[in-house]
Short mmCIF file of C-alpha atoms and ligand atoms in Angstrom, two decimals:
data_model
loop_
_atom_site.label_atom_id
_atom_site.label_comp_id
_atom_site.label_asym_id
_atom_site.label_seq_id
_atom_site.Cartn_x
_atom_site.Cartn_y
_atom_site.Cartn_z
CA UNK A 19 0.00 0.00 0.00
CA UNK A 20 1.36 3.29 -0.60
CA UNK A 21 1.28 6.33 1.93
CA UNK A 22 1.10 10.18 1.25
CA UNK A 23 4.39 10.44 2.46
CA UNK A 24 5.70 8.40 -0.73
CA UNK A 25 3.89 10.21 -2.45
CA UNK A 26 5.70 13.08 -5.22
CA UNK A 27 4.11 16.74 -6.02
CA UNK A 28 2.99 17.12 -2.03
CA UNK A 29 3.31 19.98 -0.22
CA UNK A 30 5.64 18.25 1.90
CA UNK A 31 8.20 17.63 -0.60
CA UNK A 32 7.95 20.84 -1.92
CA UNK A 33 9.29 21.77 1.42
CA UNK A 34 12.29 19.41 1.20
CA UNK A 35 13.15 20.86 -1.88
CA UNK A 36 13.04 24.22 -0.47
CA UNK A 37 15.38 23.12 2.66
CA UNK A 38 17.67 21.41 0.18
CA UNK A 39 17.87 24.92 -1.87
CA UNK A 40 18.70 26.78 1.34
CA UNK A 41 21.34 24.21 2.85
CA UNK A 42 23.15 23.83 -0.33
CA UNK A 43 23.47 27.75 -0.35
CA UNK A 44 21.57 28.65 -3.88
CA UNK A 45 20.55 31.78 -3.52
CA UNK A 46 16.67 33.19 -4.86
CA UNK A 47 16.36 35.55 -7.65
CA UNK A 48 13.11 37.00 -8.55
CA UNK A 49 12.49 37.74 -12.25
CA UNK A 50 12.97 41.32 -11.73
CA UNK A 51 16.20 40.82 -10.17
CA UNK A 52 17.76 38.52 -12.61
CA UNK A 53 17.05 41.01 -15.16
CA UNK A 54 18.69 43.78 -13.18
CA UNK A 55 21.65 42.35 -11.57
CA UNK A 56 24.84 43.00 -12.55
CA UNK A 57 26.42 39.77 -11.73
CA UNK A 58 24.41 36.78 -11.46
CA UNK A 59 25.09 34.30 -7.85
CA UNK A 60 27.27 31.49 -7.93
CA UNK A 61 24.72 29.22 -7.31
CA UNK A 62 21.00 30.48 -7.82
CA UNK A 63 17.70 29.54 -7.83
CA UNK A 64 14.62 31.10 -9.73
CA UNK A 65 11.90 29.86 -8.34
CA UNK A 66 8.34 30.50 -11.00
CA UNK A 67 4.81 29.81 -9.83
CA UNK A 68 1.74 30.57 -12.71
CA UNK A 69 -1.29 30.03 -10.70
CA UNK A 70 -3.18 28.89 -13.32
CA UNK A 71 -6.74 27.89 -11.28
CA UNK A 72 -6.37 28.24 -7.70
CA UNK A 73 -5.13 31.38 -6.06
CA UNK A 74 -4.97 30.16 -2.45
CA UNK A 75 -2.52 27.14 -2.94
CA UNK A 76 -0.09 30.31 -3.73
CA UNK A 77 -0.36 31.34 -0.12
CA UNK A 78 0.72 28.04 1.00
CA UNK A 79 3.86 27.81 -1.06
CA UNK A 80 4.80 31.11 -0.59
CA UNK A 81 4.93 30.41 3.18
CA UNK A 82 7.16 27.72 2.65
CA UNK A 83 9.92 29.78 0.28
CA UNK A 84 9.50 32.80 2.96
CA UNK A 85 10.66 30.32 6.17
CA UNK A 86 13.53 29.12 3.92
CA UNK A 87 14.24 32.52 2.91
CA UNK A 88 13.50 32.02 -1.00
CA UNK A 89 12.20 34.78 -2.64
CA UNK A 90 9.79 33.85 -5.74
CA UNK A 91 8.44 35.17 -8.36
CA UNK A 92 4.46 34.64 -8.89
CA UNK A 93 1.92 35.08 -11.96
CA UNK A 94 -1.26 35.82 -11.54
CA UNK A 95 -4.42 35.98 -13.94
CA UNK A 96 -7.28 37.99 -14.45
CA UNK A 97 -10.06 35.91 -16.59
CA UNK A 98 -12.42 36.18 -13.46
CA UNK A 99 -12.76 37.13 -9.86
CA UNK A 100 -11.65 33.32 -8.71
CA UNK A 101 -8.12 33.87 -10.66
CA UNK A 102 -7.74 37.65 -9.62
CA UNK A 103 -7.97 37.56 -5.73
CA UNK A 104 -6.35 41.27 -5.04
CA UNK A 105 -6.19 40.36 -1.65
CA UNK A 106 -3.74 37.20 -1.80
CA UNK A 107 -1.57 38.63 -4.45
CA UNK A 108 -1.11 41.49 -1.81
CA UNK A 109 -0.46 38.91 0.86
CA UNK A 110 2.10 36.99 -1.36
CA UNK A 111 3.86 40.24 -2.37
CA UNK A 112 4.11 41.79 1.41
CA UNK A 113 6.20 37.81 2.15
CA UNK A 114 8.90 39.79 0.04
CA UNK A 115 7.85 37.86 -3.42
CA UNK A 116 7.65 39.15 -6.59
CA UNK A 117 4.17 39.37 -8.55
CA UNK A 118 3.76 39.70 -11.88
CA UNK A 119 0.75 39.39 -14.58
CA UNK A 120 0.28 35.94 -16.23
CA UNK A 121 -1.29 37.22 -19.47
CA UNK A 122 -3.70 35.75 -22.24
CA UNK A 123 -5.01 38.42 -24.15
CA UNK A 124 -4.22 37.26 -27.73
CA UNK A 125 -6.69 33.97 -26.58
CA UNK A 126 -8.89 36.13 -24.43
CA UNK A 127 -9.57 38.70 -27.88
CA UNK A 128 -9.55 36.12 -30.46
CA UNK A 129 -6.44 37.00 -32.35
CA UNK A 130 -7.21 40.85 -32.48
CA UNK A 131 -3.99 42.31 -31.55
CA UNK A 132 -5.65 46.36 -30.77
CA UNK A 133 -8.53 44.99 -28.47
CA UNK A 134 -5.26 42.58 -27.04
CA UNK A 135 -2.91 45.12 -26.50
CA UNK A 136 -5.95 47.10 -24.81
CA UNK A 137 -6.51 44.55 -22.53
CA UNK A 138 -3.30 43.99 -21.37
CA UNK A 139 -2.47 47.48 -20.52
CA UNK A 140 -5.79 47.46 -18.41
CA UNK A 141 -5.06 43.98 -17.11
CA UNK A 142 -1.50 45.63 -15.98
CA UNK A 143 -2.81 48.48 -14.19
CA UNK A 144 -4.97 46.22 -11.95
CA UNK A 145 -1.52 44.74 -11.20
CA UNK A 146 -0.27 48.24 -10.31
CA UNK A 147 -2.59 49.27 -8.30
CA UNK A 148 -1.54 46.15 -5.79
CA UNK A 149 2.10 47.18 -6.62
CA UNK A 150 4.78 47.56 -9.32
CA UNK A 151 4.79 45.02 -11.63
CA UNK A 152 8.10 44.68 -13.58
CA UNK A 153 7.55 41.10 -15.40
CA UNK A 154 4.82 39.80 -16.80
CA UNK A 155 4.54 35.25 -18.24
CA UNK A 156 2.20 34.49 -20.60
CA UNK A 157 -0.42 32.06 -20.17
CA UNK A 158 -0.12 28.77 -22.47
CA UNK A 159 -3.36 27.03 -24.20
CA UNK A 160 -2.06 23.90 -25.63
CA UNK A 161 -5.89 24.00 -26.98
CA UNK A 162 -6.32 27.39 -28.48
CA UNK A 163 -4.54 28.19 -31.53
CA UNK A 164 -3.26 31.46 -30.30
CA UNK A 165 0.23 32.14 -28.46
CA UNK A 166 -0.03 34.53 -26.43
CA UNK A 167 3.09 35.89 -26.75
CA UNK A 168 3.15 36.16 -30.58
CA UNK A 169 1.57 40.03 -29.00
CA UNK A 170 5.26 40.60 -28.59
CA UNK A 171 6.13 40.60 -31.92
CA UNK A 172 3.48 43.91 -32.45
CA UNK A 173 4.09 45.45 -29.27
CA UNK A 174 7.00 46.19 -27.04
CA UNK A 175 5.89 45.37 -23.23
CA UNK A 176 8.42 48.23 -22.33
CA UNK A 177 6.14 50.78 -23.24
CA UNK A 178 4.15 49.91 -20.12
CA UNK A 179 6.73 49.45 -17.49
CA UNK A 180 7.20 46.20 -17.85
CA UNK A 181 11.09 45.07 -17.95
CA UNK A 182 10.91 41.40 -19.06
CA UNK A 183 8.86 38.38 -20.07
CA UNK A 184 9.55 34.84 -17.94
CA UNK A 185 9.79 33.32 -21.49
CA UNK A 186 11.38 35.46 -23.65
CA UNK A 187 14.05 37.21 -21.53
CA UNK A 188 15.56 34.28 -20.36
CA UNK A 189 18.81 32.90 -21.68
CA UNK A 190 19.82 29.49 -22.15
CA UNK A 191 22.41 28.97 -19.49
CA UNK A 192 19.64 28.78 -17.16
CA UNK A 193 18.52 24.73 -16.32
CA UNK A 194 14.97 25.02 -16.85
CA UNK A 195 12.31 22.44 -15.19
CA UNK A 196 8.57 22.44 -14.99
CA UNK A 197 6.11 20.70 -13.28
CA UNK A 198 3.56 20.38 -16.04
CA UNK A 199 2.37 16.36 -16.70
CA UNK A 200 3.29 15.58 -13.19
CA UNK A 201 7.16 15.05 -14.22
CA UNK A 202 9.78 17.53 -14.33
CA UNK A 203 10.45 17.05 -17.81
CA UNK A 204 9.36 18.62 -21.29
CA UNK A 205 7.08 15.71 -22.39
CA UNK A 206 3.68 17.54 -21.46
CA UNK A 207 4.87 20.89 -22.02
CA UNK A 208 2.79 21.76 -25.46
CA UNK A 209 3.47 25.52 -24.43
CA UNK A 210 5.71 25.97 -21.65
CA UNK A 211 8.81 25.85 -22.90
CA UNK A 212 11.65 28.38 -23.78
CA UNK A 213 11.94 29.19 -27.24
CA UNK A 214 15.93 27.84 -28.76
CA UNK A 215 16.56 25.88 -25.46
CA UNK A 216 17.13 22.56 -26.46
CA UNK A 217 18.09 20.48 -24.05
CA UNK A 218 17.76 20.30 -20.61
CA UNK A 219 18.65 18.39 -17.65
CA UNK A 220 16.46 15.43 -17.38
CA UNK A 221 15.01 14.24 -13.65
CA UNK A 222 11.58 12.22 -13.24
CA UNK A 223 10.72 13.09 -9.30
CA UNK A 224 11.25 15.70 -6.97
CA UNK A 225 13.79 13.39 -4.98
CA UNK A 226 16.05 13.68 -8.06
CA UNK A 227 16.06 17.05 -8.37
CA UNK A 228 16.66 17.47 -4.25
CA UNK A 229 19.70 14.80 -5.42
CA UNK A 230 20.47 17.10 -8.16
CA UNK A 231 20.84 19.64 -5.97
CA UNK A 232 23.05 18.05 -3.25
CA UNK A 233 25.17 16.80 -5.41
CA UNK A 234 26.65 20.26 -6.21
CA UNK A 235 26.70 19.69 -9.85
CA UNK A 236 24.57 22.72 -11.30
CA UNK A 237 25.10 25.95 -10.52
CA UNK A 238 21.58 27.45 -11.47
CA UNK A 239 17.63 25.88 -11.55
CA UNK A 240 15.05 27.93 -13.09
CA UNK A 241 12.04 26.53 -11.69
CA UNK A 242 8.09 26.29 -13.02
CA UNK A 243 5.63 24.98 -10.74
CA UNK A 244 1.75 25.02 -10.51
CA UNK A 245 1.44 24.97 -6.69
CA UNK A 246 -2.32 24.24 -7.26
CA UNK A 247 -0.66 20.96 -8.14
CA UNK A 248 1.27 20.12 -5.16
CA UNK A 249 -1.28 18.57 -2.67
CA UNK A 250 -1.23 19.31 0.87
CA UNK A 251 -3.62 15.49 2.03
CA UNK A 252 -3.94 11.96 0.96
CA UNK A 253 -7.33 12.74 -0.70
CA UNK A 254 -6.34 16.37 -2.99
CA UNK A 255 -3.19 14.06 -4.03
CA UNK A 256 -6.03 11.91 -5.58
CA UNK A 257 -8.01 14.37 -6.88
CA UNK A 258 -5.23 16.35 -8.24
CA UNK A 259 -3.37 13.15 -9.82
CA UNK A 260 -6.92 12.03 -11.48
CA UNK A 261 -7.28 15.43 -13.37
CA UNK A 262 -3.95 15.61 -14.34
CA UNK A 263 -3.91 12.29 -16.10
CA UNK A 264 -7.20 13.56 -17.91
CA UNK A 265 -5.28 16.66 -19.12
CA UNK A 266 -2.46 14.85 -20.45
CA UNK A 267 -4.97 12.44 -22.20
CA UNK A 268 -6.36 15.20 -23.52
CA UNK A 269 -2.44 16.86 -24.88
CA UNK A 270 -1.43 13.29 -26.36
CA UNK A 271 -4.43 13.31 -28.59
CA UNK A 272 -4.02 16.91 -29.40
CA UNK A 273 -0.03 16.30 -30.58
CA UNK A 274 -1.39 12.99 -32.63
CA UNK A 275 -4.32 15.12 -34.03
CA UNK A 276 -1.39 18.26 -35.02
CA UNK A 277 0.71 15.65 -36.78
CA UNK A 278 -2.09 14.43 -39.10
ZN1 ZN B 323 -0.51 29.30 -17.04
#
């Protein structure tokens, strides 16, 4: 039989790989900061959250990175009054984390690139008006036809303040890993990937990457998770796990259905 505690993507083990971060000395960078420092850390850690469906699960992983001193950066959306919860992106930014806007306007308008860019610069101000936002992530529908950052190559996000993108300004010498599909691997990422990077280092659970990261052998993560996937009980590990193997379902037939 197996217990929660052998369980992977728990709220536990995100806290082990937190405590591994801090006692192997990688320092946190926020998005804004690795844009703006002058000299990157010997060892560092970017640690990226897009809460894609439910704000509060940000509060508890935020609590986690603030007792091991690891500042992240989160991305928020705005679709409805669920996703946009003013008073927990507050709450997350006051624990000394970085808050940014995780934008779909090219999906949310349908292509039109004037009602998008409208939109956004709305969207933003919302932001602002909770604090200054200097990054924005966009959000990725494997099932729309529409990438969202395509606005990009019409508009320059500088005009409104905004300093980078968490896909676009990123180089490649950063070791990239996401939580999408339940792995920390590229397999179910349709959309979240970094445009160029190729390859990547490969792990399959969060024990290898706390492994990876004792072992001394990388100098940098740059980190994706969902925390709405990371399940604090026995019974939203079952839930969570359930929908997530419908979702992938749902991406395999979508990548056999694109190569037709
Ligand atoms: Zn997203």
């Amino acid at each position: 039989m197996i217990r929660y505690n052998q369980f992977d993507f728990t709220l536990d083990k995100f806290q082990q790989l937190c405590m591994s971060l801090d006692e192997n000395n990688y320092s946190s960078l926020t998005m804004e900061e690795y844009l703006t420092t002058n000299s990157l850390p010997e060892k560092y850690i970017m640690m990226r959250h897009d809460i894609d469906r439910n704000p509060s699960k940000a509060l508890e992983t935020a609590r986690i990175e603030q007792e091991y001193d690891i500042k992240a950066t989160y991305y928020f959306r705005t679709v409805n009054d669920n996703l946009f919860c003013p008073e927990i992106i507050s709450e997350v930014n006051e624990m000394g984390h970085e808050i940014g806007y995780h934008y779909e306007v090219l999906n949310e308008c349908k292509g039109n690139y004037e009602d998008a860019i409208k939109l956004f610069e709305k969207n933003l101000k919302k932001f602002n008006d909770l604090g200054n936002v200097k990054t924005v992530c966009m959000h990725g529908q494997p099932l729309s036809k529409y990438d969202n950052r395509d606005i990009w190559k019409k508009y320059d996000y500088r005009a409104f303040g905004v300093i980078g993108e968490a896909y676009l300004s990123i180089d490649d010498s950063v070791n990239y890993l996401c939580d999408t599909g339940r792995n920390w691997n590229f397999d179910h990422c349709l959309r979240d990937y970094i445009p160029n990077k190729k390859e990547s280092i490969h792990v399959n659970s969060t024990d290898d990457l706390i492994e990876l990261v004792e072992s001394g052998d990388i100098s940098n993560f740059y980190l994706l998770t969902h925390p709405e996937r990371w399940s604090a009980n026995g019974f939203e590990w079952v839930l969570f796990y359930s929908k997530d193997i419908v979702i992938n379902l749902g991406k395999r037939v979508l990548r056999v259905a694109r190569t037709w």
